[in-house]
Coordinates of C-alpha atoms and ligand atoms in Angstrom, one line a residue:
X1 CA 0.8 48.9 -35.0
X2 CA 3.4 51.5 -32.8
X3 CA 6.9 50.3 -30.5
X4 CA 4.5 49.5 -27.4
X5 CA 1.5 47.5 -28.9
X6 CA 4.8 45.5 -31.2
X7 CA 6.2 44.7 -27.3
X8 CA 2.6 43.7 -26.3
X9 CA 1.7 41.7 -29.1
X10 CA 5.3 39.8 -29.8
X11 CA 5.4 39.0 -25.5
X12 CA 1.5 37.6 -25.4
X13 CA 2.8 35.3 -28.5
X14 CA 5.8 34.5 -26.0
X15 CA 3.9 33.6 -23.9
X16 CA 1.4 31.5 -25.6
X17 CA 4.0 29.2 -27.6
X18 CA 6.0 28.7 -24.1
X19 CA 2.6 28.2 -22.6
X20 CA 1.5 25.7 -25.7
X21 CA 5.6 24.0 -25.4
X22 CA 4.9 23.3 -21.8
X23 CA 1.9 21.6 -22.5
X24 CA 3.1 19.6 -25.5
X25 CA 5.7 18.6 -22.8
X26 CA 3.2 17.6 -20.4
X27 CA 1.3 15.7 -22.7
X28 CA 4.2 13.3 -23.8
X29 CA 5.1 13.1 -20.5
X30 CA 2.0 11.5 -19.7
X31 CA 0.8 8.3 -18.7
X32 CA -1.6 5.6 -20.2
X33 CA -4.4 8.2 -21.0
X34 CA -8.5 6.4 -21.3
X35 CA -12.0 8.2 -21.6
X36 CA -14.2 6.0 -19.9
X37 CA -12.2 4.3 -17.8
X38 CA -9.3 2.6 -15.9
X39 CA -7.4 -0.3 -13.8
X40 CA -3.8 0.1 -12.7
X41 CA -2.1 -2.5 -11.3
X42 CA 0.8 -5.0 -10.5
X43 CA 0.5 -7.2 -13.4
X44 CA -0.8 -6.6 -17.3
X45 CA -3.0 -9.4 -17.1
X46 CA -4.4 -8.3 -13.7
X47 CA -5.2 -5.1 -15.4
X48 CA -6.7 -6.7 -18.7
X49 CA -9.4 -8.7 -16.5
X50 CA -10.1 -5.9 -14.6
X51 CA -10.7 -3.6 -17.3
X52 CA -12.5 -6.4 -19.1
X53 CA -15.4 -6.4 -16.4
X54 CA -15.7 -3.0 -17.1
X55 CA -16.3 -3.3 -21.1
X56 CA -19.1 -6.1 -20.0
X57 CA -20.9 -3.1 -18.1
X58 CA -19.5 -4.1 -14.8
X59 CA -18.8 -0.9 -12.5
X60 CA -15.8 -1.0 -10.3
X61 CA -16.6 -3.0 -7.1
X62 CA -16.9 -6.1 -10.1
X63 CA -13.4 -5.1 -11.9
X64 CA -12.0 -5.0 -8.1
X65 CA -13.3 -8.7 -7.5
X66 CA -11.7 -10.0 -10.9
X67 CA -8.6 -7.8 -10.8
X68 CA -8.0 -9.3 -7.0
X69 CA -7.9 -12.9 -8.1
X70 CA -6.6 -12.7 -11.7
X71 CA -2.9 -11.0 -9.8
X72 CA -3.6 -14.1 -6.7
X73 CA -2.8 -16.2 -9.8
X74 CA -0.3 -13.9 -11.7
X75 CA 1.6 -11.9 -9.1
X76 CA 1.7 -14.6 -6.4
X77 CA 4.5 -12.0 -4.4
X78 CA 1.8 -10.5 -2.7
X79 CA -1.2 -11.3 -4.4
X80 CA -3.8 -13.6 -2.7
X81 CA -6.3 -15.2 -0.4
X82 CA -4.0 -16.1 2.2
X83 CA -3.8 -12.3 3.3
X84 CA -5.9 -9.5 3.6
X85 CA -6.3 -5.9 2.9
X86 CA -7.9 -2.8 2.7
X87 CA -10.0 -0.7 0.3
X88 CA -11.4 2.7 0.0
X89 CA -14.1 4.1 -2.3
X90 CA -15.4 7.0 -3.7
X91 CA -19.1 6.7 -5.6
X92 CA -19.3 9.1 -7.8
X93 CA -22.0 10.6 -6.0
X94 CA -18.9 11.4 -3.1
X95 CA -20.0 8.9 -1.3
X96 CA -17.0 7.1 0.7
X97 CA -16.3 4.4 2.8
X98 CA -13.4 1.7 3.9
X99 CA -13.4 -1.9 4.0
X100 CA -11.0 -3.2 6.9
X101 CA -10.2 -7.1 5.6
X102 CA -7.2 -7.0 6.9
X103 CA -6.2 -10.5 9.6
X104 CA -6.5 -11.5 12.8
X105 CA -4.4 -12.8 15.5
X106 CA -6.1 -16.5 15.4
X107 CA -7.4 -17.7 18.7
X108 CA -5.1 -19.1 20.7
X109 CA -2.3 -16.0 20.2
X110 CA -0.9 -14.9 22.6
X111 CA 0.8 -11.3 23.2
X112 CA 4.3 -13.1 24.3
X113 CA 3.9 -16.1 21.5
X114 CA 7.6 -14.7 20.0
X115 CA 9.4 -14.5 23.0
X116 CA 11.7 -17.3 24.2
X117 CA 12.2 -18.2 27.8
X118 CA 14.4 -15.0 28.5
X119 CA 12.0 -12.6 26.9
X120 CA 13.9 -12.0 23.9
X121 CA 11.9 -11.7 21.0
X122 CA 12.9 -15.2 18.5
X123 CA 12.7 -12.6 15.6
X124 CA 12.0 -15.0 12.7
X125 CA 8.9 -17.4 14.1
X126 CA 6.6 -14.2 13.2
X127 CA 8.4 -13.4 9.9
X128 CA 8.4 -16.9 8.3
X129 CA 6.7 -20.6 9.0
X130 CA 3.4 -21.5 10.3
X131 CA 3.4 -19.2 13.3
X132 CA 3.9 -16.2 11.2
X133 CA 0.2 -16.9 9.7
X134 CA -2.9 -14.4 10.9
X135 CA -6.1 -15.6 9.4
X136 CA -7.5 -14.2 5.9
X137 CA -9.1 -12.3 5.2
X138 CA -9.1 -11.6 1.4
X139 CA -11.8 -13.9 0.3
X140 CA -14.4 -12.3 3.0
X141 CA -13.3 -8.8 1.9
X142 CA -14.3 -9.4 -1.7
X143 CA -17.7 -11.4 -1.6
X144 CA -18.5 -8.3 1.5
X145 CA -17.9 -6.2 -1.5
X146 CA -19.9 -7.6 -4.4
X147 CA -22.5 -8.5 -1.9
X148 CA -23.2 -4.7 -1.5
X149 CA -22.2 -3.6 -4.7
X150 CA -21.8 -5.9 -7.0
X151 CA -23.9 -5.5 -10.8
X152 CA -21.8 -9.0 -12.4
X153 CA -22.2 -12.5 -10.8
X154 CA -19.8 -13.7 -8.4
X155 CA -19.3 -16.6 -11.0
X156 CA -18.7 -14.6 -14.2
X157 CA -16.2 -12.6 -12.0
X158 CA -14.0 -15.8 -10.5
X159 CA -14.1 -17.0 -13.7
X160 CA -11.1 -15.2 -15.2
X161 CA -8.6 -15.9 -12.4
X162 CA -9.9 -19.8 -13.3
X163 CA -8.6 -19.9 -16.7
X164 CA -5.8 -18.1 -15.7
X165 CA -4.6 -20.5 -13.5
X166 CA -5.5 -23.8 -15.7
X167 CA -3.7 -22.1 -19.1
X168 CA -0.9 -20.4 -17.3
X169 CA 0.8 -17.6 -16.3
X170 CA 3.9 -16.6 -18.4
X171 CA 6.5 -14.9 -15.9
X172 CA 8.4 -12.4 -16.5
X173 CA 12.0 -12.0 -15.5
X174 CA 11.8 -9.6 -12.6
X175 CA 9.8 -12.7 -11.1
X176 CA 11.8 -15.6 -12.3
X177 CA 14.7 -13.6 -10.6
X178 CA 12.2 -12.9 -7.7
X179 CA 10.9 -16.6 -7.6
X180 CA 14.4 -18.3 -7.6
X181 CA 15.4 -16.1 -4.9
X182 CA 12.9 -17.5 -2.6
X183 CA 13.6 -21.1 -3.6
X184 CA 15.6 -22.1 -0.4
X185 CA 13.1 -21.1 1.7
X186 CA 10.2 -22.3 0.1
X187 CA 12.1 -26.0 0.6
X188 CA 13.1 -25.0 4.0
X189 CA 10.0 -23.8 5.4
X190 CA 7.7 -26.6 3.5
X191 CA 10.2 -29.2 3.9
X192 CA 9.2 -30.6 0.8
X193 CA 8.9 -29.4 -2.6
X194 CA 5.9 -26.7 -3.8
X195 CA 5.2 -26.0 -7.1
X196 CA 7.5 -22.4 -7.5
X197 CA 10.3 -24.1 -6.1
X198 CA 12.3 -24.8 -9.9
X199 CA 14.9 -22.9 -11.4
X200 CA 12.8 -20.3 -13.5
X201 CA 13.4 -18.0 -17.0
X202 CA 11.3 -14.9 -18.1
X203 CA 9.1 -16.5 -20.5
X204 CA 8.6 -19.5 -18.9
X205 CA 5.0 -20.4 -18.0
X206 CA 3.6 -21.0 -14.3
X207 CA -0.2 -23.3 -14.2
X208 CA -1.5 -23.6 -11.4
X209 CA -4.5 -26.4 -11.8
X210 CA -5.3 -27.1 -7.8
X211 CA -5.5 -23.1 -7.2
X212 CA -8.0 -23.3 -10.1
X213 CA -9.8 -25.8 -8.3
X214 CA -9.8 -24.0 -5.1
X215 CA -11.4 -21.3 -6.8
X216 CA -14.4 -23.1 -8.4
X217 CA -15.0 -24.5 -5.4
X218 CA -15.5 -20.2 -4.0
X219 CA -17.4 -19.9 -7.1
X220 CA -20.1 -22.5 -6.3
X221 CA -19.8 -22.4 -2.2
X222 CA -19.2 -18.7 -2.1
X223 CA -17.0 -17.3 1.0
X224 CA -17.4 -21.1 2.9
X225 CA -15.4 -22.5 -0.5
X226 CA -12.7 -21.2 1.7
X227 CA -13.6 -20.6 5.4
X228 CA -15.3 -24.3 5.1
X229 CA -14.9 -27.6 3.7
X230 CA -12.2 -28.7 1.4
X231 CA -9.7 -25.3 1.3
X232 CA -10.3 -24.7 5.5
X233 CA -9.6 -28.3 5.6
X234 CA -6.6 -28.1 3.4
X235 CA -5.2 -24.7 5.2
X236 CA -5.6 -25.7 8.5
X237 CA -4.0 -29.3 8.2
X238 CA -0.4 -27.6 6.4
X239 CA -1.2 -25.0 8.7
X240 CA -0.9 -27.4 11.9
X241 CA 1.8 -29.9 10.8
X242 CA 4.3 -27.1 10.2
X243 CA 3.5 -26.1 13.6
X244 CA 1.4 -23.1 13.1
X245 CA -2.1 -23.0 15.7
X246 CA -4.8 -22.0 13.1
X247 CA -8.0 -23.8 13.3
X248 CA -11.2 -24.3 11.8
X249 CA -12.9 -22.4 13.9
X250 CA -10.6 -19.7 13.3
X251 CA -11.2 -20.0 9.8
X252 CA -15.2 -20.1 9.9
X253 CA -15.3 -17.0 12.9
X254 CA -13.2 -14.2 10.3
X255 CA -15.5 -11.2 9.9
X256 CA -14.4 -7.7 7.8
X257 CA -15.5 -4.4 9.3
X258 CA -16.3 -1.1 7.7
X259 CA -14.7 1.6 8.8
X260 CA -15.1 5.5 8.3
X261 CA -12.3 6.7 6.1
X262 CA -10.1 9.8 7.8
X263 CA -10.2 12.0 5.5
X264 CA -9.0 15.8 5.9
X265 CA -8.0 18.7 3.5
X266 CA -4.9 19.1 2.5
X267 CA -5.1 23.1 0.9
X268 CA -8.0 23.1 -1.5
X269 CA -8.2 19.4 -1.3
X270 CA -9.8 16.4 0.6
X271 CA -8.1 13.4 1.3
X272 CA -9.5 10.2 1.9
X273 CA -7.3 7.2 3.2
X274 CA -7.9 4.3 5.5
X275 CA -8.1 4.8 9.2
X276 CA -6.9 2.2 12.3
X277 CA -6.1 -0.6 11.9
X278 CA -4.0 1.4 9.2
X279 CA -1.6 4.2 10.2
X280 CA -1.5 5.6 6.9
X281 CA -4.6 7.7 7.3
X282 CA -3.6 9.2 10.1
X283 CA 0.1 9.6 9.1
X284 CA -0.5 11.2 5.8
X285 CA -3.1 13.9 8.1
X286 CA -0.2 13.9 10.1
X287 CA 2.3 15.2 7.9
X288 CA 0.5 16.4 5.6
X289 CA -0.9 19.2 7.8
X290 CA 2.5 19.5 8.8
X291 CA 3.8 20.8 6.1
X292 CA 0.8 23.0 5.1
X293 CA 1.6 25.8 6.7
X294 CA 5.5 25.6 5.2
X295 CA 3.7 26.1 1.5
X296 CA 6.7 23.5 0.1
X297 CA 6.6 24.0 -3.5
X298 CA 8.8 27.5 -2.2
X299 CA 11.3 24.9 -2.4
X300 CA 12.9 22.6 -5.6
X301 CA 11.6 19.9 -5.8
X302 CA 13.6 17.1 -3.5
X303 CA 16.0 20.1 -3.0
X304 CA 17.7 19.3 0.9
X305 CA 15.2 22.0 2.1
X306 CA 12.6 19.9 0.7
X307 CA 13.7 16.8 2.5
X308 CA 14.8 18.0 5.3
X309 CA 10.7 19.4 5.7
X310 CA 9.3 16.3 5.3
X311 CA 11.7 14.0 6.8
X312 CA 11.0 16.2 10.6
X313 CA 6.9 15.6 9.7
X314 CA 7.4 11.9 9.0
X315 CA 9.9 11.6 11.8
X316 CA 7.6 12.8 14.1
X317 CA 4.1 11.8 12.5
X318 CA 6.0 8.1 12.9
X319 CA 7.0 8.7 16.7
X320 CA 3.1 8.8 17.3
X321 CA 2.0 5.8 14.8
X322 CA 4.6 3.7 17.0
X323 CA 2.9 4.9 20.7
X324 CA -0.5 5.2 19.9
X325 CA -2.3 3.1 16.8
X326 CA -3.1 -0.6 16.8
X327 CA -6.9 -2.2 16.0
X328 CA -9.6 0.0 17.3
X329 CA -11.5 -2.6 18.2
X330 CA -9.3 -2.8 21.1
X331 CA -7.4 -0.2 21.5
X332 CA -8.7 4.0 21.9
X333 CA -6.7 5.9 20.0
X334 CA -7.2 9.8 19.9
X335 CA -7.4 10.3 16.5
X336 CA -8.7 14.1 16.8
X337 CA -5.9 15.0 19.2
X338 CA -3.1 13.6 16.8
X339 CA -4.6 15.4 13.5
X340 CA -5.6 18.5 15.0
X341 CA -3.6 21.6 13.8
X342 CA -2.6 22.8 17.5
X343 CA -0.9 19.8 17.9
X344 CA 1.0 18.9 15.0
X345 CA 1.9 22.9 15.5
X346 CA 3.3 22.4 18.7
X347 CA 4.9 19.2 17.9
X348 CA 7.0 21.2 14.9
X349 CA 8.3 23.3 18.0
X350 CA 11.7 21.7 18.0
X351 CA 11.9 21.8 14.4
X352 CA 14.5 23.7 13.4
X353 CA 15.9 24.8 9.6
X354 CA 19.9 24.5 11.2
X355 CA 19.8 21.1 13.1
X356 CA 18.4 17.7 12.3
X357 CA 16.1 17.0 15.2
X358 CA 17.4 13.4 16.8
X359 CA 15.2 10.8 17.2
X360 CA 16.3 9.9 20.5
X361 CA 15.5 13.0 21.4
X362 CA 11.9 12.9 20.5
X363 CA 9.5 11.2 21.3
X364 CA 5.8 10.2 20.8
X365 CA 3.6 13.8 21.6
X366 CA 1.1 15.2 24.2
X367 CA -1.8 16.7 24.5
X368 CA -4.8 17.2 27.4
X369 CA -7.5 14.5 27.3
X370 CA -6.4 11.1 25.9
X371 CA -9.0 10.5 23.7
X372 CA 5.6 -5.1 4.4
X373 CA 7.4 -5.3 2.1
X374 CA 5.6 -6.9 -0.5
X375 CA 2.5 -5.6 -1.1
X376 CA 0.3 -5.1 -3.9
X377 CA -1.8 -1.9 -4.2
X378 CA -4.3 -1.8 -7.8
X379 CA -6.3 1.6 -8.4
X380 CA -10.1 1.6 -10.6
X381 CA -12.0 4.5 -12.0
X382 CA -15.3 3.0 -13.4
X383 CA -17.0 4.9 -16.3
X384 CA -19.4 6.4 -14.2
X385 CA -17.1 7.9 -11.9
X386 CA -16.5 5.4 -9.0
X387 CA -13.2 4.6 -7.7
X388 CA -11.9 2.2 -5.6
X389 CA -8.3 2.0 -3.8
X390 CA -7.2 -1.1 -2.7
X391 CA -3.9 -2.3 -1.4
X392 CA -3.7 -6.0 -0.3
X393 CA -1.0 -8.1 1.0
X394 CA 0.5 -11.6 2.0
X395 CA 3.0 -9.2 4.2
X396 CA 7.0 -10.3 3.2
X397 CA 7.4 -11.7 -0.2
X398 CA 5.4 -14.6 -0.3
X399 CA 4.1 -14.3 2.8
X400 CA 4.8 -16.8 5.7
X401 CA 6.7 -19.1 2.3
X402 CA 3.7 -21.6 3.6
X403 CA 2.2 -23.0 0.7
X404 CA -0.9 -24.8 1.0
X405 CA 0.5 -27.4 -1.0
X406 CA -3.6 -28.8 -1.9
X407 CA -4.8 -25.1 -2.3
X408 CA -2.3 -24.3 -3.9
X409 CA -1.3 -20.9 -2.5
X410 CA 0.6 -19.1 0.1
X411 CA 0.0 -17.9 3.6
X412 CA 0.6 -14.5 4.6
X413 CA 3.3 -13.8 8.0
X414 CA 1.2 -10.8 8.8
X415 CA 1.6 -11.4 12.8
X416 CA 5.3 -9.5 11.9
X417 CA 3.5 -6.5 12.0
X418 CA 2.3 -7.1 15.5
X419 CA 4.8 -5.6 18.2
X420 CA 6.4 -8.9 19.5
X421 CA 7.5 -6.8 22.1
X422 CA 7.2 -3.1 22.8
X423 CA 10.7 -1.5 21.7
X424 CA 11.6 -4.4 19.2
X425 CA 11.7 -3.5 15.4
X426 CA 9.5 -5.7 13.0
X427 CA 10.7 -6.6 9.2
X428 CA 10.1 -3.1 8.4
X429 CA 12.2 -1.5 11.4
X430 CA 9.1 -0.1 12.7
X431 CA 8.8 -0.3 16.8
X432 CA 5.5 -0.7 18.0
X433 CA 4.5 -0.1 22.3
X434 CA 1.0 -2.1 23.7
X435 CA -1.3 -0.7 21.7
X436 CA -0.4 -3.2 18.6
X437 CA 0.6 -5.8 20.9
X438 CA -0.8 -9.2 20.3
X439 CA -4.2 -10.0 21.3
X440 CA -6.7 -13.5 20.0
X441 CA -8.8 -12.0 17.1
X442 CA -6.8 -8.8 17.5
X443 CA -5.5 -7.2 13.5
X444 CA -2.5 -6.3 13.4
X445 CA -1.5 -2.9 13.0
X446 CA -0.6 -1.7 9.0
X447 CA 0.9 0.9 6.7
X448 CA -1.7 0.3 4.0
X449 CA -2.5 3.9 2.4
X450 CA -4.8 3.2 -0.2
X451 CA -6.0 7.3 -0.7
X452 CA -8.3 9.0 -2.5
X453 CA -8.7 12.6 -3.1
X454 CA -11.0 15.2 -4.2
X455 CA -10.8 18.3 -5.4
X456 CA -14.2 20.9 -6.2
X457 CA -16.1 18.0 -4.8
X458 CA -14.7 16.0 -7.9
X459 CA -12.4 12.6 -8.5
X460 CA -8.7 14.2 -8.5
X461 CA -6.6 10.7 -7.8
X462 CA -6.9 7.4 -6.9
X463 CA -3.4 5.8 -5.6
X464 CA -1.8 3.5 -3.2
X465 CA 1.2 1.4 -3.3
X466 CA 2.9 -2.0 -1.5
X467 CA 6.2 -1.1 1.1
X468 CA 5.6 -1.8 4.4
X469 CA 6.6 0.9 6.4
X470 CA 7.8 3.0 3.2
X471 CA 4.0 2.5 1.8
X472 CA 2.7 6.3 3.5
X473 CA 5.7 8.2 2.7
X474 CA 5.0 7.4 -0.8
X475 CA 2.0 7.8 -1.0
X476 CA 2.8 10.9 1.1
X477 CA 5.5 11.6 -1.9
X478 CA 3.0 11.2 -5.0
X479 CA 0.3 13.6 -3.4
X480 CA 2.8 16.2 -2.9
X481 CA 4.1 15.5 -6.5
X482 CA 0.6 16.4 -8.5
X483 CA -1.1 18.2 -6.4
X484 CA 1.6 20.9 -5.2
X485 CA 4.3 20.2 -7.7
X486 CA 1.7 19.6 -10.7
X487 CA 3.6 16.8 -12.0
X488 CA 1.4 13.8 -14.6
X489 CA 0.6 11.3 -12.6
X490 CA 3.6 9.3 -14.6
X491 CA 5.7 11.8 -13.9
X492 CA 5.1 12.0 -10.6
X493 CA 4.9 7.7 -9.8
X494 CA 8.2 7.4 -12.1
X495 CA 10.1 10.2 -10.0
X496 CA 12.9 8.9 -7.4
X497 CA 11.8 8.7 -3.7
X498 CA 12.9 8.4 0.4
X499 CA 12.1 7.5 3.0
X500 CA 12.2 8.6 7.2
X501 CA 10.1 7.1 10.0
X502 CA 11.9 7.9 13.3
X503 CA 14.0 4.8 14.5
X504 CA 16.2 3.9 12.3
X505 CA 17.2 7.7 12.4
X506 CA 18.2 7.6 9.1
X507 CA 16.7 8.7 5.6
X508 CA 16.6 6.6 2.7
X509 CA 17.6 7.5 -0.6
X510 CA 16.3 5.2 -3.7
X511 CA 19.6 4.5 -5.8
X512 CA 18.0 7.3 -8.3
X513 CA 18.3 10.1 -6.1
X514 CA 20.6 12.8 -7.3
X515 CA 23.5 12.7 -4.2
X516 CA 24.5 16.5 -5.1
X517 CA 21.7 16.2 -1.8
X518 CA 23.5 14.6 0.3
X519 CA 26.2 17.0 1.6
X520 CA 23.9 19.7 2.8
X521 CA 21.7 17.6 4.9
X522 CA 24.9 15.4 6.5
X523 CA 26.0 19.0 7.0
X524 CA 22.9 19.1 9.1
X525 CA 23.2 16.6 11.0
X526 CA 20.9 13.5 9.2
X527 CA 22.2 10.7 8.3
X528 CA 22.3 9.2 4.9
X529 CA 21.5 5.1 4.0
X530 CA 21.7 4.0 0.3
X531 CA 21.9 0.8 1.2
X532 CA 19.7 -1.7 -0.4
X533 CA 17.2 0.7 -1.5
X534 CA 17.2 0.3 -5.0
X535 CA 12.9 1.0 -4.9
X536 CA 11.1 2.5 -2.4
X537 CA 7.3 1.3 -3.4
X538 CA 5.8 0.7 -6.4
X539 CA 2.8 3.3 -6.9
X540 CA -0.2 2.4 -9.1
X541 CA -2.6 5.7 -9.5
X542 CA -5.4 7.5 -11.5
X543 CA -5.4 10.9 -12.2
X544 CA -8.5 12.8 -13.4
X545 CA -7.2 15.5 -16.0
X546 CA -9.1 18.6 -16.4
X547 CA -11.2 17.5 -19.2
X548 CA -12.6 14.6 -17.3
X549 CA -10.1 11.8 -19.3
X550 CA -8.4 9.2 -16.8
X551 CA -4.3 9.4 -16.8
X552 CA -2.4 6.7 -15.5
X553 CA 0.5 6.0 -13.4
X554 CA 2.2 2.5 -13.6
X555 CA 5.4 2.4 -11.5
X556 CA 8.6 1.3 -13.7
X557 CA 9.6 -0.1 -10.8
X558 CA 7.8 -2.6 -11.3
X559 CA 6.0 -5.1 -14.7
X560 CA 3.1 -2.7 -13.4
X561 CA 0.3 -1.5 -16.4
X562 CA -2.2 0.6 -16.7
X563 CA -5.1 -0.6 -19.5
X564 CA -8.1 1.6 -20.0
X565 CA -10.5 1.9 -22.3
Ligands
LIG601 N1 2.7 -5.7 5.6 C1 2.1 -4.4 5.2 C2 1.3 -3.3 6.2 O1 0.4 -3.5 6.2 O2 1.7 -2.5 6.5

């Protein structure tokens, strides 16, 4: 072998070794791997119950119903039948759709219901207690999904949650801390002691036999077991006793809506996400399409340049969100204009690498031709390749804190997601306008962004997160992590995150974030806020690997768990 050939062979060997080392490292950093099917959710019990349904031959939709109800029992901070949610699905054949089972404003809700005589917002009223509650949608949503796509009897799907409620849930340290933290407000709001009002410790078991009975009624009477009869009476009595306005008519009239997902391309990938009344899909489209021409992966991940570009795209998108978005059944939303490349590049004309844009100097865009924090997300893929991405919520932790004692469940405080008064921020600091004002039977604007990604016409990723206004930017960062920075699903989910939402005009960083980026950002005029942001979002996601196996990304910020087979 001559010298040149020797060098060539050595070079090739070194390259192969390096490739293998990278490959090995990548494999080590992967999350839980399964061959056929997977559920990733906020609680091990819920992921297992969903998976068991698929082991019995059920599909992703069957698993969704069982997982959701298991979260209701095992994760009362956000799992719910007293709240609502959104689901985006993609069938193995590529068909997609979205179900909106968001809460609705009660019939007697009015635009100024949270204002005092001087026209000032009495902010607590929309956040805590009986007036904060929207008409719940979860049970209607689950039955709609089961009627359309279910293959296993509803009784079989509900039974595991009934068993869990009767046998009890062993709580984790995080859960015990959370419950203890809200003990006083449970008592204040309910004006009596409730099941969850105790001093809890990790390892304690919570049984909820009255919730088991509610689920039994739903099992035998169908959705009427919630929206009519005993359960409905329990809800209405409790809410009205505490000064709320929900009536039996509100419950009887609740309806779900099938919606067309927001679908757009980002580089070679097709992103499928939630349309209004969520702002998620439109904002993700705006932000990703704004950064696309910049080829973001040329910048070091989480470097100041990377943060700067994303923040400026986020700032512009959240400014539009505040003005244009609301329930599409009540307001016209100029989706095509808002997500057009022409409009988005126009919006970035004021962007300058040398200086932060001031939110106070940036408003919604214009074009010709007008056309919470506690939520939970789970992702499911079944053995056929059907996928569902579900984000469901009570809004704040334990919602309004109103507990339907006789039914064993909490009710949401979703009314706070409306704009109580244009320009006044809600609990997430989000500002809204007329498009999101309160009207009877209207759905409040959301940030929940259940999302599915397709590459070369094949399923690539299923993801979503809780986190109120930070939901969109958390989903965004996970999309970029995997698609642009080639991270494994688990690496992506675990990476420190940041967030900007136009107002307040500052960048929030998780406390684990590398602080060396703060000084260059501050020099450019960005405000850095590290307070109270231990955690931004809890992403539960599934990545389809090139060989077809599934990698789960369960967020280490919570007790989240991937289960699969
Ligand atoms: N309640 C949080 C959201 O819907 O965005």
